[in-house]
Amino acid sequence: MSEPDDADALAAEYALGCLDAEAMHDAALRVSRDPAFARAVAAWQTRLMPLAALVEPVALPPDMWDRVNRATAPGTGTVVPLRRVRFWQASTAGALAIAASLAAVMVLRQPAPEPPRVAVLTPIANGTPVLLATTAPDGRLFIQPSGAISVPPDRDLELWALAKGEAKPRSLGVLPPQGRAFVATTPMDTQLLVSLEPRGGSPTGQPTGAVLYAGTLTRVN
Amino acid sequence: MSDTDDTDTLLRRCADGDRIAFRALYDHWAPRMHGIALRILRQPSLAADATHDAFVQVWQQAHRFDPALGSAEAFLISLARYRALDIVRRTAREVPGYESEEQEDESPDALSRLVTSSEGAALQRCLQRLEAERRRMVVMAFVEGLSHGDLAKRLRIPLGTVKSAIRRSLLALRACLAS
């Protein structure tokens, strides 16, 4: 057998999964070091993939997503307080425009009985729009994304407030993709969280899905 | 979500750090990956570990997925299989005299379940061209994660015979699928 044939046969055996522990380990190393071998393995994985249809899906243990979520998003579930300087650095142009327009609205209103506060809810991972939360002088909370947030059709984003020192967040309602105003009293240093929930919001009154955004309402001045 | 394009897109969005895409991918693929891991490992706790680790790898390695090299489905399924195979090779699974209670999956009838896609239909056609015993070896190796040595014990065939039969079968499959 020629050498390319030999390498391809080894790639096939590795993709099939019939190698013993040592040969499998060696093949895995070769995948990471030999691009031609990695290509051969990827091609074999694709050739054999239809065999996976012989195995029925199995329901996942209920805590699986939490474990995966924790392991992949170190920031998830813990809120990173954002200082003002960080907000300006982290903001996208869109968020800045929203902030400017909302600030203008706030200035035109009556003298504020409540100091305006702002929070940028940063995505746990990069690459998705930020959410900007601001409070109006009358205490209303506005929340608006800097860009379109894609949500699967059977899901909704839900906004939560976690007051300082409290263990359980309080639901502020489902968040439409274009953002909205919430009539909510939010004590100083309230943490805001956005989780992915079944359509219509969490059935339990507590977040059940992944926490995708988190930020703390901080005084602007 | 059944479309290849959708899985491709979600995987690429994961590579860009999109948690919503990651969750959608999880909802759709994790039960399948778990089924595959469970079939190989047979113990729910070990299978849960394999599925967990595989899905963490999905997030960490999504940027390595290249649609020019293979399908997104194969990328995901393979992460689960390698993880499960790694665990099973390090765990003594075989007990003397142990026989699989599930043989029906190697029947030609079970193979008809492959025909849910054009790729599946082609693979089924090419598998049918193999000798029955060789076809059985290939399917058992993939589905149950049996090594050359496991197959030799299970089928009571010399190890060298198993190795050459599988290698020939795989090369025959490659030629048949390319035709």
mmCIF file of C-alpha atoms in Angstrom:
data_model
loop_
_atom_site.group_PDB
_atom_site.id
_atom_site.type_symbol
_atom_site.label_atom_id
_atom_site.label_comp_id
_atom_site.label_asym_id
_atom_site.label_seq_id
_atom_site.Cartn_x
_atom_site.Cartn_y
_atom_site.Cartn_z
ATOM 1 C CA MET A 1 0.000 0.000 0.000
ATOM 2 C CA SER A 2 1.398 3.409 -0.907
ATOM 3 C CA GLU A 3 2.112 5.975 1.788
ATOM 4 C CA PRO A 4 -0.789 8.373 0.986
ATOM 5 C CA ASP A 5 -3.140 5.372 1.011
ATOM 6 C CA ASP A 6 -1.706 4.312 4.339
ATOM 7 C CA ALA A 7 -2.215 7.751 5.864
ATOM 8 C CA ASP A 8 -5.769 7.874 4.522
ATOM 9 C CA ALA A 9 -6.526 4.420 5.924
ATOM 10 C CA LEU A 10 -5.243 5.514 9.321
ATOM 11 C CA ALA A 11 -7.414 8.656 9.088
ATOM 12 C CA ALA A 12 -10.371 6.401 8.269
ATOM 13 C CA GLU A 13 -9.690 4.100 11.224
ATOM 14 C CA TYR A 14 -9.350 7.082 13.525
ATOM 15 C CA ALA A 15 -12.620 8.613 12.285
ATOM 16 C CA LEU A 16 -14.360 5.235 12.572
ATOM 17 C CA GLY A 17 -13.079 4.913 16.136
ATOM 18 C CA CYS A 18 -11.619 1.405 16.020
ATOM 19 C CA LEU A 19 -8.055 2.257 17.083
ATOM 20 C CA ASP A 20 -6.755 1.196 20.483
ATOM 21 C CA ALA A 21 -5.919 3.826 23.105
ATOM 22 C CA GLU A 22 -2.320 4.360 22.070
ATOM 23 C CA ALA A 23 -2.937 4.501 18.307
ATOM 24 C CA MET A 24 -5.900 6.815 18.883
ATOM 25 C CA HIS A 25 -3.746 9.144 20.986
ATOM 26 C CA ASP A 26 -1.041 9.195 18.290
ATOM 27 C CA ALA A 27 -3.603 9.909 15.576
ATOM 28 C CA ALA A 28 -5.118 12.768 17.612
ATOM 29 C CA LEU A 29 -1.655 14.305 17.955
ATOM 30 C CA ARG A 30 -1.064 13.928 14.236
ATOM 31 C CA VAL A 31 -4.354 15.744 13.507
ATOM 32 C CA SER A 32 -3.022 18.755 15.394
ATOM 33 C CA ARG A 33 0.363 18.713 13.641
ATOM 34 C CA ASP A 34 -0.242 17.438 10.113
ATOM 35 C CA PRO A 35 -2.767 19.525 8.117
ATOM 36 C CA ALA A 36 -3.009 16.949 5.314
ATOM 37 C CA PHE A 37 -3.868 14.256 7.858
ATOM 38 C CA ALA A 38 -6.383 16.573 9.546
ATOM 39 C CA ARG A 39 -8.058 17.131 6.167
ATOM 40 C CA ALA A 40 -8.230 13.378 5.573
ATOM 41 C CA VAL A 41 -9.778 12.844 9.015
ATOM 42 C CA ALA A 42 -12.360 15.608 8.446
ATOM 43 C CA ALA A 43 -13.314 14.046 5.115
ATOM 44 C CA TRP A 44 -13.740 10.635 6.739
ATOM 45 C CA GLN A 45 -15.792 12.084 9.592
ATOM 46 C CA THR A 46 -18.136 13.528 6.992
ATOM 47 C CA ARG A 47 -18.293 10.271 4.989
ATOM 48 C CA LEU A 48 -19.173 8.210 8.067
ATOM 49 C CA MET A 49 -21.402 10.784 9.790
ATOM 50 C CA PRO A 50 -24.695 9.343 8.429
ATOM 51 C CA LEU A 51 -24.076 6.286 10.660
ATOM 52 C CA ALA A 52 -24.863 8.540 13.628
ATOM 53 C CA ALA A 53 -28.518 8.364 12.522
ATOM 54 C CA LEU A 54 -28.560 4.758 13.782
ATOM 55 C CA VAL A 55 -28.439 6.047 17.362
ATOM 56 C CA GLU A 56 -31.486 7.667 18.922
ATOM 57 C CA PRO A 57 -31.112 11.003 20.735
ATOM 58 C CA VAL A 58 -31.237 10.688 24.532
ATOM 59 C CA ALA A 59 -32.658 13.267 26.926
ATOM 60 C CA LEU A 60 -29.959 15.229 28.709
ATOM 61 C CA PRO A 61 -29.509 15.294 32.471
ATOM 62 C CA PRO A 62 -31.345 18.428 33.687
ATOM 63 C CA ASP A 63 -28.219 20.083 35.080
ATOM 64 C CA MET A 64 -26.209 19.612 31.882
ATOM 65 C CA TRP A 65 -26.743 23.063 30.419
ATOM 66 C CA ASP A 66 -25.799 24.751 33.692
ATOM 67 C CA ARG A 67 -22.562 22.794 33.780
ATOM 68 C CA VAL A 68 -21.755 23.536 30.140
ATOM 69 C CA ASN A 69 -22.723 27.163 30.578
ATOM 70 C CA ARG A 70 -20.507 27.581 33.632
ATOM 71 C CA ALA A 71 -17.589 25.847 31.970
ATOM 72 C CA THR A 72 -17.734 27.950 28.811
ATOM 73 C CA ALA A 73 -18.590 31.405 30.159
ATOM 74 C CA PRO A 74 -16.480 32.314 33.172
ATOM 75 C CA GLY A 75 -18.381 35.579 33.544
ATOM 76 C CA THR A 76 -21.825 34.010 33.367
ATOM 77 C CA GLY A 77 -23.937 34.292 36.461
ATOM 78 C CA THR A 78 -21.558 36.727 38.076
ATOM 79 C CA VAL A 79 -22.013 40.386 37.399
ATOM 80 C CA VAL A 80 -19.049 42.525 36.539
ATOM 81 C CA PRO A 81 -19.569 46.029 37.901
ATOM 82 C CA LEU A 82 -18.920 48.575 35.194
ATOM 83 C CA ARG A 83 -17.324 51.888 35.988
ATOM 84 C CA ARG A 84 -18.203 54.830 33.848
ATOM 85 C CA VAL A 85 -14.908 54.951 32.013
ATOM 86 C CA ARG A 86 -15.340 51.341 31.055
ATOM 87 C CA PHE A 87 -18.813 52.048 29.714
ATOM 88 C CA TRP A 88 -17.488 54.623 27.265
ATOM 89 C CA GLN A 89 -14.696 52.333 26.197
ATOM 90 C CA ALA A 90 -16.934 49.326 25.792
ATOM 91 C CA SER A 91 -19.697 51.083 23.949
ATOM 92 C CA THR A 92 -20.196 50.700 20.288
ATOM 93 C CA ALA A 93 -21.093 53.684 18.154
ATOM 94 C CA GLY A 94 -24.718 52.579 18.294
ATOM 95 C CA ALA A 95 -24.761 52.513 22.058
ATOM 96 C CA LEU A 96 -23.164 55.950 22.152
ATOM 97 C CA ALA A 97 -25.858 57.329 19.891
ATOM 98 C CA ILE A 98 -28.557 55.870 22.111
ATOM 99 C CA ALA A 99 -26.856 57.233 25.206
ATOM 100 C CA ALA A 100 -26.625 60.691 23.648
ATOM 101 C CA SER A 101 -30.273 60.748 22.658
ATOM 102 C CA LEU A 102 -31.465 59.499 26.019
ATOM 103 C CA ALA A 103 -29.210 61.950 27.816
ATOM 104 C CA ALA A 104 -30.774 64.750 25.770
ATOM 105 C CA VAL A 105 -34.254 63.591 26.779
ATOM 106 C CA MET A 106 -33.234 63.508 30.405
ATOM 107 C CA VAL A 107 -31.810 67.014 30.323
ATOM 108 C CA LEU A 108 -35.072 68.412 28.933
ATOM 109 C CA ARG A 109 -37.089 66.955 31.776
ATOM 110 C CA GLN A 110 -37.778 68.554 35.120
ATOM 111 C CA PRO A 111 -34.997 68.700 37.682
ATOM 112 C CA ALA A 112 -34.386 65.142 38.652
ATOM 113 C CA PRO A 113 -35.538 63.924 42.019
ATOM 114 C CA GLU A 114 -33.466 60.865 41.253
ATOM 115 C CA PRO A 115 -29.952 61.024 39.808
ATOM 116 C CA PRO A 116 -29.697 59.429 36.380
ATOM 117 C CA ARG A 117 -27.926 56.153 36.327
ATOM 118 C CA VAL A 118 -26.656 54.050 33.488
ATOM 119 C CA ALA A 119 -25.545 50.478 32.940
ATOM 120 C CA VAL A 120 -24.078 48.824 29.919
ATOM 121 C CA LEU A 121 -25.045 45.185 29.869
ATOM 122 C CA THR A 122 -22.124 43.620 28.105
ATOM 123 C CA PRO A 123 -22.543 40.321 26.355
ATOM 124 C CA ILE A 124 -20.823 37.482 28.174
ATOM 125 C CA ALA A 125 -18.906 36.840 24.978
ATOM 126 C CA ASN A 126 -17.831 39.319 22.323
ATOM 127 C CA GLY A 127 -19.404 39.754 18.939
ATOM 128 C CA THR A 128 -23.019 40.430 19.880
ATOM 129 C CA PRO A 129 -24.627 43.824 20.492
ATOM 130 C CA VAL A 130 -24.423 45.508 23.877
ATOM 131 C CA LEU A 131 -27.511 46.531 25.830
ATOM 132 C CA LEU A 132 -27.704 50.000 27.260
ATOM 133 C CA ALA A 133 -29.832 50.602 30.354
ATOM 134 C CA THR A 134 -30.591 54.114 31.609
ATOM 135 C CA THR A 135 -32.904 55.491 34.265
ATOM 136 C CA ALA A 136 -35.145 58.502 33.730
ATOM 137 C CA PRO A 137 -35.604 61.059 36.518
ATOM 138 C CA ASP A 138 -38.987 59.566 37.356
ATOM 139 C CA GLY A 139 -37.290 56.232 38.004
ATOM 140 C CA ARG A 140 -38.315 54.509 34.811
ATOM 141 C CA LEU A 141 -35.717 52.212 33.388
ATOM 142 C CA PHE A 142 -35.020 52.270 29.662
ATOM 143 C CA ILE A 143 -33.218 49.438 28.006
ATOM 144 C CA GLN A 144 -32.151 49.369 24.409
ATOM 145 C CA PRO A 145 -29.801 47.208 22.334
ATOM 146 C CA SER A 146 -27.082 48.746 20.149
ATOM 147 C CA GLY A 147 -28.036 46.443 17.297
ATOM 148 C CA ALA A 148 -30.345 43.612 16.345
ATOM 149 C CA ILE A 149 -30.184 40.687 18.763
ATOM 150 C CA SER A 150 -31.149 37.401 17.179
ATOM 151 C CA VAL A 151 -33.275 35.166 19.380
ATOM 152 C CA PRO A 152 -34.562 31.734 18.296
ATOM 153 C CA PRO A 153 -38.303 31.808 17.494
ATOM 154 C CA ASP A 154 -39.225 29.691 20.534
ATOM 155 C CA ARG A 155 -37.274 31.891 22.959
ATOM 156 C CA ASP A 156 -37.496 35.270 24.589
ATOM 157 C CA LEU A 157 -35.008 37.448 26.390
ATOM 158 C CA GLU A 158 -36.038 38.293 29.946
ATOM 159 C CA LEU A 159 -34.718 41.174 32.036
ATOM 160 C CA TRP A 160 -33.967 40.676 35.722
ATOM 161 C CA ALA A 161 -32.988 43.048 38.514
ATOM 162 C CA LEU A 162 -30.813 41.848 41.346
ATOM 163 C CA ALA A 163 -30.674 44.379 44.184
ATOM 164 C CA LYS A 164 -27.430 44.651 46.087
ATOM 165 C CA GLY A 165 -27.257 42.084 48.855
ATOM 166 C CA GLU A 166 -30.130 40.034 47.527
ATOM 167 C CA ALA A 167 -29.762 36.443 46.406
ATOM 168 C CA LYS A 168 -32.655 36.164 43.983
ATOM 169 C CA PRO A 169 -33.244 38.343 40.945
ATOM 170 C CA ARG A 170 -36.662 39.875 40.303
ATOM 171 C CA SER A 171 -38.161 39.654 36.823
ATOM 172 C CA LEU A 172 -38.747 42.966 35.050
ATOM 173 C CA GLY A 173 -40.411 41.219 32.155
ATOM 174 C CA VAL A 174 -39.703 39.956 28.688
ATOM 175 C CA LEU A 175 -37.434 42.146 26.615
ATOM 176 C CA PRO A 176 -38.517 42.790 23.018
ATOM 177 C CA PRO A 177 -35.603 42.833 20.560
ATOM 178 C CA GLN A 178 -35.970 46.577 20.028
ATOM 179 C CA GLY A 179 -35.836 47.324 23.750
ATOM 180 C CA ARG A 180 -38.403 49.093 25.928
ATOM 181 C CA ALA A 181 -39.066 51.142 29.023
ATOM 182 C CA PHE A 182 -39.759 49.409 32.319
ATOM 183 C CA VAL A 183 -41.609 50.953 35.206
ATOM 184 C CA ALA A 184 -39.495 49.585 37.960
ATOM 185 C CA THR A 185 -37.931 50.806 41.138
ATOM 186 C CA THR A 186 -34.297 49.928 41.092
ATOM 187 C CA PRO A 187 -32.215 50.682 44.162
ATOM 188 C CA MET A 188 -28.712 52.054 43.730
ATOM 189 C CA ASP A 189 -26.188 49.487 42.472
ATOM 190 C CA THR A 190 -28.884 47.186 41.144
ATOM 191 C CA GLN A 191 -27.478 44.520 38.899
ATOM 192 C CA LEU A 192 -29.330 43.867 35.669
ATOM 193 C CA LEU A 193 -29.279 40.473 34.009
ATOM 194 C CA VAL A 194 -30.729 39.250 30.747
ATOM 195 C CA SER A 195 -31.377 35.546 30.343
ATOM 196 C CA LEU A 196 -32.603 33.396 27.466
ATOM 197 C CA GLU A 197 -35.959 31.897 28.413
ATOM 198 C CA PRO A 198 -38.785 29.924 26.824
ATOM 199 C CA ARG A 199 -41.175 32.074 24.816
ATOM 200 C CA GLY A 200 -43.179 34.296 27.123
ATOM 201 C CA GLY A 201 -40.603 34.293 29.892
ATOM 202 C CA SER A 202 -39.351 32.026 32.634
ATOM 203 C CA PRO A 203 -42.028 29.607 33.845
ATOM 204 C CA THR A 204 -40.538 29.515 37.348
ATOM 205 C CA GLY A 205 -40.112 33.192 38.190
ATOM 206 C CA GLN A 206 -36.351 32.733 38.298
ATOM 207 C CA PRO A 207 -33.894 32.584 35.396
ATOM 208 C CA THR A 208 -33.925 29.114 33.877
ATOM 209 C CA GLY A 209 -31.769 29.709 30.809
ATOM 210 C CA ALA A 210 -28.333 31.066 30.117
ATOM 211 C CA VAL A 211 -27.535 34.549 31.445
ATOM 212 C CA LEU A 212 -26.413 36.343 28.297
ATOM 213 C CA TYR A 213 -25.958 39.902 29.541
ATOM 214 C CA ALA A 214 -25.054 41.396 32.862
ATOM 215 C CA GLY A 215 -24.257 44.882 34.135
ATOM 216 C CA THR A 216 -24.701 47.166 37.143
ATOM 217 C CA LEU A 217 -26.679 50.414 37.196
ATOM 218 C CA THR A 218 -24.174 53.082 38.134
ATOM 219 C CA ARG A 219 -24.643 56.814 38.749
ATOM 220 C CA VAL A 220 -23.556 58.948 35.838
ATOM 221 C CA ASN A 221 -22.597 62.024 37.856
ATOM 222 C CA MET B 1 -33.496 23.318 12.552
ATOM 223 C CA SER B 2 -32.666 20.482 10.216
ATOM 224 C CA ASP B 3 -30.732 22.316 7.605
ATOM 225 C CA THR B 4 -27.002 21.886 7.186
ATOM 226 C CA ASP B 5 -26.721 25.594 6.523
ATOM 227 C CA ASP B 6 -28.281 26.358 9.888
ATOM 228 C CA THR B 7 -25.826 24.192 11.802
ATOM 229 C CA ASP B 8 -22.979 25.728 9.784
ATOM 230 C CA THR B 9 -24.184 29.218 10.574
ATOM 231 C CA LEU B 10 -24.705 28.533 14.270
ATOM 232 C CA LEU B 11 -21.259 27.001 14.574
ATOM 233 C CA ARG B 12 -19.683 29.993 12.896
ATOM 234 C CA ARG B 13 -21.617 32.336 15.169
ATOM 235 C CA CYS B 14 -20.256 30.364 18.139
ATOM 236 C CA ALA B 15 -16.774 31.031 16.824
ATOM 237 C CA ASP B 16 -17.684 34.742 16.969
ATOM 238 C CA GLY B 17 -18.698 34.361 20.602
ATOM 239 C CA ASP B 18 -22.484 34.275 20.115
ATOM 240 C CA ARG B 19 -24.011 32.652 23.228
ATOM 241 C CA ILE B 20 -27.504 32.508 21.731
ATOM 242 C CA ALA B 21 -26.191 30.475 18.803
ATOM 243 C CA PHE B 22 -24.375 28.243 21.271
ATOM 244 C CA ARG B 23 -27.582 27.568 23.179
ATOM 245 C CA ALA B 24 -29.491 26.836 19.972
ATOM 246 C CA LEU B 25 -26.768 24.429 18.902
ATOM 247 C CA TYR B 26 -26.903 22.796 22.325
ATOM 248 C CA ASP B 27 -30.689 22.370 22.251
ATOM 249 C CA HIS B 28 -30.572 20.732 18.860
ATOM 250 C CA TRP B 29 -27.396 18.663 18.967
ATOM 251 C CA ALA B 30 -26.624 17.813 22.579
ATOM 252 C CA PRO B 31 -29.346 15.102 22.858
ATOM 253 C CA ARG B 32 -27.957 13.395 19.736
ATOM 254 C CA MET B 33 -24.408 13.678 20.971
ATOM 255 C CA HIS B 34 -25.536 12.317 24.335
ATOM 256 C CA GLY B 35 -27.238 9.339 22.673
ATOM 257 C CA ILE B 36 -24.040 8.555 20.800
ATOM 258 C CA ALA B 37 -21.877 8.887 23.916
ATOM 259 C CA LEU B 38 -24.282 6.729 25.923
ATOM 260 C CA ARG B 39 -24.243 3.996 23.296
ATOM 261 C CA ILE B 40 -20.452 3.873 23.407
ATOM 262 C CA LEU B 41 -20.048 4.232 27.176
ATOM 263 C CA ARG B 42 -23.252 2.513 28.371
ATOM 264 C CA GLN B 43 -23.035 4.232 31.750
ATOM 265 C CA PRO B 44 -25.157 7.398 32.049
ATOM 266 C CA SER B 45 -22.689 9.169 34.351
ATOM 267 C CA LEU B 46 -19.754 8.559 32.001
ATOM 268 C CA ALA B 47 -21.866 9.556 29.003
ATOM 269 C CA ALA B 48 -22.895 12.774 30.760
ATOM 270 C CA ASP B 49 -19.225 13.606 31.303
ATOM 271 C CA ALA B 50 -18.456 12.922 27.638
ATOM 272 C CA THR B 51 -21.361 15.059 26.409
ATOM 273 C CA HIS B 52 -20.431 17.867 28.774
ATOM 274 C CA ASP B 53 -16.784 17.843 27.714
ATOM 275 C CA ALA B 54 -17.720 17.601 24.043
ATOM 276 C CA PHE B 55 -20.009 20.598 24.265
ATOM 277 C CA VAL B 56 -17.404 22.655 26.071
ATOM 278 C CA GLN B 57 -15.120 21.758 23.164
ATOM 279 C CA VAL B 58 -17.794 22.897 20.714
ATOM 280 C CA TRP B 59 -17.517 26.367 22.241
ATOM 281 C CA GLN B 60 -13.740 26.339 22.476
ATOM 282 C CA GLN B 61 -13.051 24.814 19.073
ATOM 283 C CA ALA B 62 -15.832 26.292 16.944
ATOM 284 C CA HIS B 63 -13.238 28.542 15.278
ATOM 285 C CA ARG B 64 -11.489 25.441 13.976
ATOM 286 C CA PHE B 65 -14.504 24.347 11.976
ATOM 287 C CA ASP B 66 -13.857 24.761 8.264
ATOM 288 C CA PRO B 67 -16.851 24.019 6.014
ATOM 289 C CA ALA B 68 -14.452 23.359 3.133
ATOM 290 C CA LEU B 69 -13.109 20.293 4.962
ATOM 291 C CA GLY B 70 -16.264 18.640 6.241
ATOM 292 C CA SER B 71 -19.789 19.141 7.476
ATOM 293 C CA ALA B 72 -20.758 20.932 10.682
ATOM 294 C CA GLU B 73 -22.772 17.880 11.741
ATOM 295 C CA ALA B 74 -19.698 15.684 11.401
ATOM 296 C CA PHE B 75 -17.664 18.208 13.390
ATOM 297 C CA LEU B 76 -20.157 18.084 16.282
ATOM 298 C CA ILE B 77 -20.786 14.337 16.231
ATOM 299 C CA SER B 78 -17.047 13.673 16.067
ATOM 300 C CA LEU B 79 -16.320 15.784 19.147
ATOM 301 C CA ALA B 80 -18.765 13.625 21.115
ATOM 302 C CA ARG B 81 -17.445 10.373 19.680
ATOM 303 C CA TYR B 82 -13.755 11.112 20.309
ATOM 304 C CA ARG B 83 -14.534 12.184 23.848
ATOM 305 C CA ALA B 84 -16.567 9.028 24.505
ATOM 306 C CA LEU B 85 -13.951 6.821 22.813
ATOM 307 C CA ASP B 86 -11.205 8.404 24.873
ATOM 308 C CA ILE B 87 -13.115 7.622 28.079
ATOM 309 C CA VAL B 88 -14.076 4.101 27.023
ATOM 310 C CA ARG B 89 -10.520 3.181 26.055
ATOM 311 C CA ARG B 90 -9.345 4.233 29.495
ATOM 312 C CA THR B 91 -12.191 2.442 31.279
ATOM 313 C CA ALA B 92 -12.401 -1.334 31.430
ATOM 314 C CA ARG B 93 -15.712 -1.930 29.734
ATOM 315 C CA GLU B 94 -15.420 -5.505 28.620
ATOM 316 C CA VAL B 95 -16.058 -8.218 31.153
ATOM 317 C CA PRO B 96 -15.231 -11.823 30.192
ATOM 318 C CA GLY B 97 -18.106 -13.465 28.405
ATOM 319 C CA TYR B 98 -19.910 -10.174 27.921
ATOM 320 C CA GLU B 99 -22.072 -10.159 24.804
ATOM 321 C CA SER B 100 -23.880 -7.232 23.373
ATOM 322 C CA GLU B 101 -27.601 -7.440 23.887
ATOM 323 C CA GLU B 102 -28.204 -5.267 20.868
ATOM 324 C CA GLN B 103 -27.580 -6.854 17.526
ATOM 325 C CA GLU B 104 -30.526 -5.569 15.578
ATOM 326 C CA ASP B 105 -28.813 -2.352 14.577
ATOM 327 C CA GLU B 106 -26.523 -4.170 12.192
ATOM 328 C CA SER B 107 -29.426 -5.613 10.213
ATOM 329 C CA PRO B 108 -30.016 -4.302 6.688
ATOM 330 C CA ASP B 109 -33.358 -3.022 7.951
ATOM 331 C CA ALA B 110 -31.667 -0.792 10.525
ATOM 332 C CA LEU B 111 -29.362 0.542 7.832
ATOM 333 C CA SER B 112 -32.413 1.843 6.004
ATOM 334 C CA ARG B 113 -32.562 4.490 8.760
ATOM 335 C CA LEU B 114 -29.532 6.046 7.104
ATOM 336 C CA VAL B 115 -31.654 7.139 4.191
ATOM 337 C CA THR B 116 -32.664 10.485 5.622
ATOM 338 C CA SER B 117 -30.218 12.389 3.444
ATOM 339 C CA SER B 118 -28.517 11.906 0.097
ATOM 340 C CA GLU B 119 -25.226 11.309 1.925
ATOM 341 C CA GLY B 120 -26.910 8.672 4.076
ATOM 342 C CA ALA B 121 -28.411 6.981 1.038
ATOM 343 C CA ALA B 122 -25.018 6.843 -0.665
ATOM 344 C CA LEU B 123 -23.357 5.428 2.429
ATOM 345 C CA GLN B 124 -26.080 2.829 2.817
ATOM 346 C CA ARG B 125 -25.701 1.774 -0.825
ATOM 347 C CA CYS B 126 -21.944 1.416 -0.397
ATOM 348 C CA LEU B 127 -22.248 -0.458 2.907
ATOM 349 C CA GLN B 128 -24.640 -2.922 1.259
ATOM 350 C CA ARG B 129 -21.913 -3.757 -1.218
ATOM 351 C CA LEU B 130 -19.630 -4.986 1.557
ATOM 352 C CA GLU B 131 -19.687 -8.563 2.769
ATOM 353 C CA ALA B 132 -22.198 -8.879 5.622
ATOM 354 C CA GLU B 133 -19.572 -9.540 8.283
ATOM 355 C CA ARG B 134 -17.387 -6.632 7.194
ATOM 356 C CA ARG B 135 -20.377 -4.328 7.110
ATOM 357 C CA ARG B 136 -21.249 -5.453 10.619
ATOM 358 C CA MET B 137 -17.722 -4.692 11.844
ATOM 359 C CA VAL B 138 -17.781 -1.174 10.431
ATOM 360 C CA VAL B 139 -21.207 -0.407 11.879
ATOM 361 C CA MET B 140 -20.369 -1.899 15.297
ATOM 362 C CA ALA B 141 -17.087 0.022 15.452
ATOM 363 C CA PHE B 142 -18.847 3.315 14.710
ATOM 364 C CA VAL B 143 -22.013 2.867 16.755
ATOM 365 C CA GLU B 144 -20.645 1.013 19.772
ATOM 366 C CA GLY B 145 -17.137 2.407 19.645
ATOM 367 C CA LEU B 146 -15.509 -1.026 19.508
ATOM 368 C CA SER B 147 -11.768 -1.218 18.860
ATOM 369 C CA HIS B 148 -10.084 -3.774 16.617
ATOM 370 C CA GLY B 149 -9.417 -5.813 19.766
ATOM 371 C CA ASP B 150 -13.014 -5.511 21.023
ATOM 372 C CA LEU B 151 -14.319 -6.689 17.648
ATOM 373 C CA ALA B 152 -11.913 -9.638 17.553
ATOM 374 C CA LYS B 153 -13.143 -10.773 20.970
ATOM 375 C CA ARG B 154 -16.783 -10.120 20.237
ATOM 376 C CA LEU B 155 -16.805 -11.870 16.858
ATOM 377 C CA ARG B 156 -14.160 -14.479 17.824
ATOM 378 C CA ILE B 157 -11.987 -13.624 14.857
ATOM 379 C CA PRO B 158 -8.177 -13.197 14.925
ATOM 380 C CA LEU B 159 -7.081 -9.570 15.497
ATOM 381 C CA GLY B 160 -5.094 -9.417 12.238
ATOM 382 C CA THR B 161 -8.147 -10.535 10.290
ATOM 383 C CA VAL B 162 -10.264 -7.810 11.871
ATOM 384 C CA LYS B 163 -7.661 -5.143 11.114
ATOM 385 C CA SER B 164 -7.299 -6.049 7.458
ATOM 386 C CA ALA B 165 -11.055 -6.532 6.985
ATOM 387 C CA ILE B 166 -11.808 -3.064 8.364
ATOM 388 C CA ARG B 167 -9.061 -1.405 6.382
ATOM 389 C CA ARG B 168 -10.224 -3.014 3.140
ATOM 390 C CA SER B 169 -13.837 -2.143 3.918
ATOM 391 C CA LEU B 170 -13.000 1.512 4.530
ATOM 392 C CA LEU B 171 -11.000 1.799 1.319
ATOM 393 C CA ALA B 172 -13.852 0.106 -0.575
ATOM 394 C CA LEU B 173 -16.290 2.588 0.957
ATOM 395 C CA ARG B 174 -14.102 5.502 -0.111
ATOM 396 C CA ALA B 175 -13.956 4.228 -3.699
ATOM 397 C CA CYS B 176 -17.703 3.537 -3.772
ATOM 398 C CA LEU B 177 -18.620 6.955 -2.319
ATOM 399 C CA ALA B 178 -16.362 8.700 -4.832
ATOM 400 C CA SER B 179 -18.016 6.966 -7.770
#
